[in-house]
Amino acid sequence: MSDDDDLVFKALADPTRRALLDRLFARDGQTLTELESELAMTRFGVMKHLRLLEDAGLVVTRRQGREKLHFLNPVPIRLIHDRWIDKYTEHHTTTLLDLKAELERADPKEKS
């Protein structure tokens, strides 16, 4: 497993960080003040979580005047999905689709 995967898994392991990602998914481009408004923690606590999300590449920032806007970057999550989830579900999905096709081809008289 690469160091990048480790950072993504570590970032996703925390419920507060997942909540921040959910908030950015719902509305991208939020400031720190907006993101912290619904969390029961200090501004500095939220900043630490955002820093870890940035280090993992899950959040990118852009300055707009005096504000720093935070944006969700879904690419690392998709890479994890493709590497770790998709390959394990492919066999099961194929098996279920084959079973469905076989049942649909079966003679209706044999089903009773």
PDB file of C-alpha atoms in Angstrom:
ATOM      1  CA  MET A   1       0.000   0.000   0.000  1.00  0.00           C
ATOM      2  CA  SER A   2       1.349   3.433  -0.905  1.00  0.00           C
ATOM      3  CA  ASP A   3       1.913   6.276   1.532  1.00  0.00           C
ATOM      4  CA  ASP A   4      -0.875   8.190  -0.241  1.00  0.00           C
ATOM      5  CA  ASP A   5      -3.316   5.345   0.497  1.00  0.00           C
ATOM      6  CA  ASP A   6      -2.262   5.409   4.138  1.00  0.00           C
ATOM      7  CA  LEU A   7      -2.978   9.145   4.362  1.00  0.00           C
ATOM      8  CA  VAL A   8      -6.400   8.735   2.748  1.00  0.00           C
ATOM      9  CA  PHE A   9      -7.385   5.840   5.025  1.00  0.00           C
ATOM     10  CA  LYS A  10      -6.164   7.764   8.089  1.00  0.00           C
ATOM     11  CA  ALA A  11      -8.120  10.847   7.003  1.00  0.00           C
ATOM     12  CA  LEU A  12     -11.301   8.836   6.397  1.00  0.00           C
ATOM     13  CA  ALA A  13     -10.994   6.989   9.723  1.00  0.00           C
ATOM     14  CA  ASP A  14     -12.174   9.976  11.755  1.00  0.00           C
ATOM     15  CA  PRO A  15     -15.900  10.849  11.936  1.00  0.00           C
ATOM     16  CA  THR A  16     -15.218  14.592  12.177  1.00  0.00           C
ATOM     17  CA  ARG A  17     -13.162  14.527   8.988  1.00  0.00           C
ATOM     18  CA  ARG A  18     -15.857  12.488   7.236  1.00  0.00           C
ATOM     19  CA  ALA A  19     -18.411  15.094   8.372  1.00  0.00           C
ATOM     20  CA  LEU A  20     -16.254  17.862   6.896  1.00  0.00           C
ATOM     21  CA  LEU A  21     -16.052  15.973   3.598  1.00  0.00           C
ATOM     22  CA  ASP A  22     -19.828  15.495   3.641  1.00  0.00           C
ATOM     23  CA  ARG A  23     -20.319  19.218   4.149  1.00  0.00           C
ATOM     24  CA  LEU A  24     -18.011  20.000   1.234  1.00  0.00           C
ATOM     25  CA  PHE A  25     -19.811  17.439  -0.901  1.00  0.00           C
ATOM     26  CA  ALA A  26     -23.106  19.181  -0.124  1.00  0.00           C
ATOM     27  CA  ARG A  27     -21.649  22.629  -0.876  1.00  0.00           C
ATOM     28  CA  ASP A  28     -18.143  23.100  -2.185  1.00  0.00           C
ATOM     29  CA  GLY A  29     -16.021  26.186  -1.602  1.00  0.00           C
ATOM     30  CA  GLN A  30     -16.672  26.863   2.093  1.00  0.00           C
ATOM     31  CA  THR A  31     -14.571  28.971   4.435  1.00  0.00           C
ATOM     32  CA  LEU A  32     -13.209  27.734   7.750  1.00  0.00           C
ATOM     33  CA  THR A  33     -15.879  29.776   9.543  1.00  0.00           C
ATOM     34  CA  GLU A  34     -18.636  28.065   7.554  1.00  0.00           C
ATOM     35  CA  LEU A  35     -17.181  24.615   8.115  1.00  0.00           C
ATOM     36  CA  GLU A  36     -16.713  25.079  11.845  1.00  0.00           C
ATOM     37  CA  SER A  37     -20.179  26.548  12.410  1.00  0.00           C
ATOM     38  CA  GLU A  38     -21.860  23.167  12.940  1.00  0.00           C
ATOM     39  CA  LEU A  39     -19.054  21.348  14.733  1.00  0.00           C
ATOM     40  CA  ALA A  40     -18.715  21.211  18.493  1.00  0.00           C
ATOM     41  CA  MET A  41     -15.005  21.967  18.570  1.00  0.00           C
ATOM     42  CA  THR A  42     -12.624  24.874  18.496  1.00  0.00           C
ATOM     43  CA  ARG A  43     -11.553  26.638  15.337  1.00  0.00           C
ATOM     44  CA  PHE A  44      -8.056  25.241  15.829  1.00  0.00           C
ATOM     45  CA  GLY A  45      -9.434  21.713  16.107  1.00  0.00           C
ATOM     46  CA  VAL A  46     -11.229  22.101  12.773  1.00  0.00           C
ATOM     47  CA  MET A  47      -8.065  23.566  11.249  1.00  0.00           C
ATOM     48  CA  LYS A  48      -6.095  20.473  12.309  1.00  0.00           C
ATOM     49  CA  HIS A  49      -8.671  18.189  10.716  1.00  0.00           C
ATOM     50  CA  LEU A  50      -8.641  20.234   7.510  1.00  0.00           C
ATOM     51  CA  ARG A  51      -4.843  20.119   7.415  1.00  0.00           C
ATOM     52  CA  LEU A  52      -4.917  16.313   7.557  1.00  0.00           C
ATOM     53  CA  LEU A  53      -7.550  16.231   4.787  1.00  0.00           C
ATOM     54  CA  GLU A  54      -5.355  18.538   2.693  1.00  0.00           C
ATOM     55  CA  ASP A  55      -2.291  16.368   3.317  1.00  0.00           C
ATOM     56  CA  ALA A  56      -4.266  13.358   2.065  1.00  0.00           C
ATOM     57  CA  GLY A  57      -5.320  15.308  -1.028  1.00  0.00           C
ATOM     58  CA  LEU A  58      -9.017  15.079  -0.123  1.00  0.00           C
ATOM     59  CA  VAL A  59      -9.400  18.837   0.281  1.00  0.00           C
ATOM     60  CA  VAL A  60      -7.837  21.567  -1.826  1.00  0.00           C
ATOM     61  CA  THR A  61      -7.899  25.260  -1.033  1.00  0.00           C
ATOM     62  CA  ARG A  62      -7.953  28.490  -2.974  1.00  0.00           C
ATOM     63  CA  ARG A  63      -7.562  32.029  -1.747  1.00  0.00           C
ATOM     64  CA  GLN A  64     -10.262  34.464  -2.766  1.00  0.00           C
ATOM     65  CA  GLY A  65      -9.381  37.855  -1.437  1.00  0.00           C
ATOM     66  CA  ARG A  66      -8.972  37.496   2.320  1.00  0.00           C
ATOM     67  CA  GLU A  67     -10.839  34.188   2.455  1.00  0.00           C
ATOM     68  CA  LYS A  68      -9.491  30.687   2.044  1.00  0.00           C
ATOM     69  CA  LEU A  69     -12.046  28.435   0.360  1.00  0.00           C
ATOM     70  CA  HIS A  70     -12.048  24.661   0.822  1.00  0.00           C
ATOM     71  CA  PHE A  71     -13.041  22.262  -1.947  1.00  0.00           C
ATOM     72  CA  LEU A  72     -13.593  18.510  -1.978  1.00  0.00           C
ATOM     73  CA  ASN A  73     -11.230  16.505  -4.187  1.00  0.00           C
ATOM     74  CA  PRO A  74     -12.917  13.111  -4.734  1.00  0.00           C
ATOM     75  CA  VAL A  75     -10.057  11.626  -6.795  1.00  0.00           C
ATOM     76  CA  PRO A  76      -8.208   9.933  -3.878  1.00  0.00           C
ATOM     77  CA  ILE A  77     -11.463   8.297  -2.734  1.00  0.00           C
ATOM     78  CA  ARG A  78     -12.110   7.040  -6.268  1.00  0.00           C
ATOM     79  CA  LEU A  79      -8.595   5.595  -6.446  1.00  0.00           C
ATOM     80  CA  ILE A  80      -9.196   3.755  -3.165  1.00  0.00           C
ATOM     81  CA  HIS A  81     -12.520   2.495  -4.521  1.00  0.00           C
ATOM     82  CA  ASP A  82     -10.964   1.258  -7.750  1.00  0.00           C
ATOM     83  CA  ARG A  83      -8.111  -0.493  -5.971  1.00  0.00           C
ATOM     84  CA  TRP A  84      -9.756  -1.888  -2.842  1.00  0.00           C
ATOM     85  CA  ILE A  85     -13.507  -2.086  -3.304  1.00  0.00           C
ATOM     86  CA  ASP A  86     -14.254  -2.571  -6.971  1.00  0.00           C
ATOM     87  CA  LYS A  87     -12.017  -5.607  -7.428  1.00  0.00           C
ATOM     88  CA  TYR A  88     -13.687  -7.426  -4.533  1.00  0.00           C
ATOM     89  CA  THR A  89     -17.231  -6.711  -5.690  1.00  0.00           C
ATOM     90  CA  GLU A  90     -16.686  -7.571  -9.364  1.00  0.00           C
ATOM     91  CA  HIS A  91     -16.763 -11.351  -8.859  1.00  0.00           C
ATOM     92  CA  HIS A  92     -19.890 -11.225  -6.709  1.00  0.00           C
ATOM     93  CA  THR A  93     -21.680  -8.911  -9.099  1.00  0.00           C
ATOM     94  CA  THR A  94     -20.819 -11.096 -12.090  1.00  0.00           C
ATOM     95  CA  THR A  95     -22.048 -14.202 -10.266  1.00  0.00           C
ATOM     96  CA  LEU A  96     -25.376 -12.565  -9.386  1.00  0.00           C
ATOM     97  CA  LEU A  97     -25.867 -11.302 -12.941  1.00  0.00           C
ATOM     98  CA  ASP A  98     -25.140 -14.795 -14.308  1.00  0.00           C
ATOM     99  CA  LEU A  99     -27.656 -16.306 -11.869  1.00  0.00           C
ATOM    100  CA  LYS A 100     -30.282 -13.725 -12.868  1.00  0.00           C
ATOM    101  CA  ALA A 101     -29.757 -14.465 -16.564  1.00  0.00           C
ATOM    102  CA  GLU A 102     -29.959 -18.223 -15.942  1.00  0.00           C
ATOM    103  CA  LEU A 103     -33.205 -17.878 -14.003  1.00  0.00           C
ATOM    104  CA  GLU A 104     -34.702 -15.691 -16.716  1.00  0.00           C
ATOM    105  CA  ARG A 105     -33.785 -18.263 -19.389  1.00  0.00           C
ATOM    106  CA  ALA A 106     -35.293 -21.149 -17.424  1.00  0.00           C
ATOM    107  CA  ASP A 107     -38.530 -22.646 -18.722  1.00  0.00           C
ATOM    108  CA  PRO A 108     -41.548 -21.269 -16.747  1.00  0.00           C
ATOM    109  CA  LYS A 109     -42.894 -24.826 -16.366  1.00  0.00           C
ATOM    110  CA  GLU A 110     -39.751 -25.868 -14.520  1.00  0.00           C
ATOM    111  CA  LYS A 111     -40.180 -23.065 -11.950  1.00  0.00           C
ATOM    112  CA  SER A 112     -43.409 -24.511 -10.524  1.00  0.00           C
TER     113      SER A 112
END
